[in-house]
Amino acid sequence: MRKRREIEVAGERIPRLDDIATLLYLATETGDWPAKPTNYIRGDIPWLQDGAVITLRNLDPRGEMGATYTVQVLATQIEIHLLPGKWGQVLRKVLLAERPTNEEIAQMWEEEK
């Protein structure tokens, strides 16, 4: 079996054969980019633009399996890594911040009335 080549991005090993990837980062308490991504998706998600609201569902059986988190895209960065030869790798980095669900927002409005 042939060993897959990898590159390192923010301390994470990523297979070089994946020419497109989306890296999800959960913002720090100050709203900055953390050193390492929370998740690595083997594909581009171009509709993840600033302001988009999405739900993350934890499917890790070792953690809070089934838990959901509503997050909003704070920023996106596109990096193109130029590798030896005539090919490269496109990385979409997406900074996410937790936000209240629509139900929680509606409840807050009701409480203020």
PDB file of C-alpha atoms in Angstrom:
ATOM      1  CA  MET A   1       0.000   0.000   0.000  1.00  0.00           C
ATOM      2  CA  ARG A   2       1.353   3.399  -1.003  1.00  0.00           C
ATOM      3  CA  LYS A   3       1.777   6.039   1.700  1.00  0.00           C
ATOM      4  CA  ARG A   4      -0.279   9.192   1.086  1.00  0.00           C
ATOM      5  CA  ARG A   5       1.634  12.447   1.034  1.00  0.00           C
ATOM      6  CA  GLU A   6       0.442  15.150   3.400  1.00  0.00           C
ATOM      7  CA  ILE A   7       0.903  18.859   4.003  1.00  0.00           C
ATOM      8  CA  GLU A   8       0.562  20.657   7.311  1.00  0.00           C
ATOM      9  CA  VAL A   9      -1.994  23.441   7.756  1.00  0.00           C
ATOM     10  CA  ALA A  10      -2.331  25.087  11.179  1.00  0.00           C
ATOM     11  CA  GLY A  11      -0.776  22.054  12.823  1.00  0.00           C
ATOM     12  CA  GLU A  12      -3.105  19.589  11.051  1.00  0.00           C
ATOM     13  CA  ARG A  13      -1.922  16.961   8.563  1.00  0.00           C
ATOM     14  CA  ILE A  14      -3.980  17.098   5.352  1.00  0.00           C
ATOM     15  CA  PRO A  15      -3.623  14.623   2.464  1.00  0.00           C
ATOM     16  CA  ARG A  16      -2.115  16.335  -0.588  1.00  0.00           C
ATOM     17  CA  LEU A  17      -4.405  14.397  -2.891  1.00  0.00           C
ATOM     18  CA  ASP A  18      -7.353  16.425  -1.641  1.00  0.00           C
ATOM     19  CA  ASP A  19      -7.177  19.427  -3.935  1.00  0.00           C
ATOM     20  CA  ILE A  20     -10.186  21.213  -2.383  1.00  0.00           C
ATOM     21  CA  ALA A  21     -11.092  21.430   1.293  1.00  0.00           C
ATOM     22  CA  THR A  22     -13.134  23.505   3.729  1.00  0.00           C
ATOM     23  CA  LEU A  23     -11.727  24.051   7.208  1.00  0.00           C
ATOM     24  CA  LEU A  24     -14.134  25.106   9.963  1.00  0.00           C
ATOM     25  CA  TYR A  25     -12.837  27.204  12.859  1.00  0.00           C
ATOM     26  CA  LEU A  26     -14.820  28.133  15.990  1.00  0.00           C
ATOM     27  CA  ALA A  27     -13.958  31.711  16.958  1.00  0.00           C
ATOM     28  CA  THR A  28     -12.129  32.347  20.206  1.00  0.00           C
ATOM     29  CA  GLU A  29     -13.848  34.320  22.985  1.00  0.00           C
ATOM     30  CA  THR A  30     -12.403  37.497  21.456  1.00  0.00           C
ATOM     31  CA  GLY A  31     -13.760  36.597  17.994  1.00  0.00           C
ATOM     32  CA  ASP A  32     -10.356  35.740  16.544  1.00  0.00           C
ATOM     33  CA  TRP A  33      -9.205  32.752  14.485  1.00  0.00           C
ATOM     34  CA  PRO A  34      -7.970  29.867  16.675  1.00  0.00           C
ATOM     35  CA  ALA A  35      -4.687  28.141  15.857  1.00  0.00           C
ATOM     36  CA  LYS A  36      -6.329  24.898  14.694  1.00  0.00           C
ATOM     37  CA  PRO A  37      -9.527  24.088  12.795  1.00  0.00           C
ATOM     38  CA  THR A  38     -12.413  22.320  14.505  1.00  0.00           C
ATOM     39  CA  ASN A  39     -13.262  20.275  11.431  1.00  0.00           C
ATOM     40  CA  TYR A  40     -11.900  19.444   7.971  1.00  0.00           C
ATOM     41  CA  ILE A  41     -14.342  18.783   5.121  1.00  0.00           C
ATOM     42  CA  ARG A  42     -13.052  17.138   1.952  1.00  0.00           C
ATOM     43  CA  GLY A  43     -14.727  19.484  -0.488  1.00  0.00           C
ATOM     44  CA  ASP A  44     -15.533  23.112  -1.143  1.00  0.00           C
ATOM     45  CA  ILE A  45     -18.644  24.690   0.376  1.00  0.00           C
ATOM     46  CA  PRO A  46     -18.905  27.971  -1.561  1.00  0.00           C
ATOM     47  CA  TRP A  47     -22.281  28.969  -0.069  1.00  0.00           C
ATOM     48  CA  LEU A  48     -20.640  29.342   3.372  1.00  0.00           C
ATOM     49  CA  GLN A  49     -20.409  33.122   3.084  1.00  0.00           C
ATOM     50  CA  ASP A  50     -20.201  35.834   5.748  1.00  0.00           C
ATOM     51  CA  GLY A  51     -23.469  36.028   7.685  1.00  0.00           C
ATOM     52  CA  ALA A  52     -24.735  32.536   6.807  1.00  0.00           C
ATOM     53  CA  VAL A  53     -26.368  30.678   9.699  1.00  0.00           C
ATOM     54  CA  ILE A  54     -25.913  26.911   9.923  1.00  0.00           C
ATOM     55  CA  THR A  55     -26.455  24.123  12.409  1.00  0.00           C
ATOM     56  CA  LEU A  56     -23.628  21.813  13.425  1.00  0.00           C
ATOM     57  CA  ARG A  57     -24.587  18.352  14.728  1.00  0.00           C
ATOM     58  CA  ASN A  58     -22.083  16.374  16.787  1.00  0.00           C
ATOM     59  CA  LEU A  59     -21.873  12.776  15.511  1.00  0.00           C
ATOM     60  CA  ASP A  60     -18.877  11.763  17.623  1.00  0.00           C
ATOM     61  CA  PRO A  61     -19.936   8.826  19.852  1.00  0.00           C
ATOM     62  CA  ARG A  62     -17.157   9.728  22.307  1.00  0.00           C
ATOM     63  CA  GLY A  63     -18.637  13.151  23.016  1.00  0.00           C
ATOM     64  CA  GLU A  64     -22.023  14.834  23.069  1.00  0.00           C
ATOM     65  CA  MET A  65     -23.443  12.761  20.218  1.00  0.00           C
ATOM     66  CA  GLY A  66     -26.567  14.343  18.753  1.00  0.00           C
ATOM     67  CA  ALA A  67     -25.948  17.793  20.254  1.00  0.00           C
ATOM     68  CA  THR A  68     -26.589  20.664  17.840  1.00  0.00           C
ATOM     69  CA  TYR A  69     -25.055  24.126  17.739  1.00  0.00           C
ATOM     70  CA  THR A  70     -26.331  27.105  15.780  1.00  0.00           C
ATOM     71  CA  VAL A  71     -23.423  29.101  14.373  1.00  0.00           C
ATOM     72  CA  GLN A  72     -22.968  32.072  12.087  1.00  0.00           C
ATOM     73  CA  VAL A  73     -20.173  32.649   9.595  1.00  0.00           C
ATOM     74  CA  LEU A  74     -18.065  35.607  10.736  1.00  0.00           C
ATOM     75  CA  ALA A  75     -15.453  35.496   7.975  1.00  0.00           C
ATOM     76  CA  THR A  76     -14.074  33.378   5.162  1.00  0.00           C
ATOM     77  CA  GLN A  77     -10.564  33.192   3.760  1.00  0.00           C
ATOM     78  CA  ILE A  78      -9.496  31.417   0.599  1.00  0.00           C
ATOM     79  CA  GLU A  79      -5.934  30.077   0.366  1.00  0.00           C
ATOM     80  CA  ILE A  80      -4.411  28.520  -2.705  1.00  0.00           C
ATOM     81  CA  HIS A  81      -1.374  26.377  -2.028  1.00  0.00           C
ATOM     82  CA  LEU A  82       0.938  26.077  -4.994  1.00  0.00           C
ATOM     83  CA  LEU A  83       2.655  22.705  -4.884  1.00  0.00           C
ATOM     84  CA  PRO A  84       5.502  21.322  -7.019  1.00  0.00           C
ATOM     85  CA  GLY A  85       4.361  20.669 -10.571  1.00  0.00           C
ATOM     86  CA  LYS A  86       1.342  22.240 -12.193  1.00  0.00           C
ATOM     87  CA  TRP A  87      -1.264  21.739  -9.497  1.00  0.00           C
ATOM     88  CA  GLY A  88      -2.313  23.235  -6.207  1.00  0.00           C
ATOM     89  CA  GLN A  89      -4.768  22.960  -3.354  1.00  0.00           C
ATOM     90  CA  VAL A  90      -7.661  25.311  -2.564  1.00  0.00           C
ATOM     91  CA  LEU A  91      -8.526  25.752   1.112  1.00  0.00           C
ATOM     92  CA  ARG A  92     -11.648  27.633   2.200  1.00  0.00           C
ATOM     93  CA  LYS A  93     -11.233  28.670   5.842  1.00  0.00           C
ATOM     94  CA  VAL A  94     -14.493  29.546   7.602  1.00  0.00           C
ATOM     95  CA  LEU A  95     -14.650  31.319  10.977  1.00  0.00           C
ATOM     96  CA  LEU A  96     -17.807  30.429  12.935  1.00  0.00           C
ATOM     97  CA  ALA A  97     -19.299  31.837  16.140  1.00  0.00           C
ATOM     98  CA  GLU A  98     -22.102  30.324  18.203  1.00  0.00           C
ATOM     99  CA  ARG A  99     -25.378  32.239  18.101  1.00  0.00           C
ATOM    100  CA  PRO A 100     -28.767  31.745  19.682  1.00  0.00           C
ATOM    101  CA  THR A 101     -31.259  29.577  17.803  1.00  0.00           C
ATOM    102  CA  ASN A 102     -34.299  31.255  16.224  1.00  0.00           C
ATOM    103  CA  GLU A 103     -36.412  29.871  19.073  1.00  0.00           C
ATOM    104  CA  GLU A 104     -34.056  31.377  21.677  1.00  0.00           C
ATOM    105  CA  ILE A 105     -34.146  34.741  19.878  1.00  0.00           C
ATOM    106  CA  ALA A 106     -37.970  34.670  19.807  1.00  0.00           C
ATOM    107  CA  GLN A 107     -38.034  33.841  23.518  1.00  0.00           C
ATOM    108  CA  MET A 108     -35.693  36.768  24.302  1.00  0.00           C
ATOM    109  CA  TRP A 109     -38.049  39.117  22.382  1.00  0.00           C
ATOM    110  CA  GLU A 110     -41.021  37.818  24.358  1.00  0.00           C
ATOM    111  CA  GLU A 111     -39.195  38.333  27.649  1.00  0.00           C
ATOM    112  CA  GLU A 112     -38.400  41.961  26.766  1.00  0.00           C
ATOM    113  CA  LYS A 113     -42.056  42.802  26.055  1.00  0.00           C
TER     114      LYS A 113
END
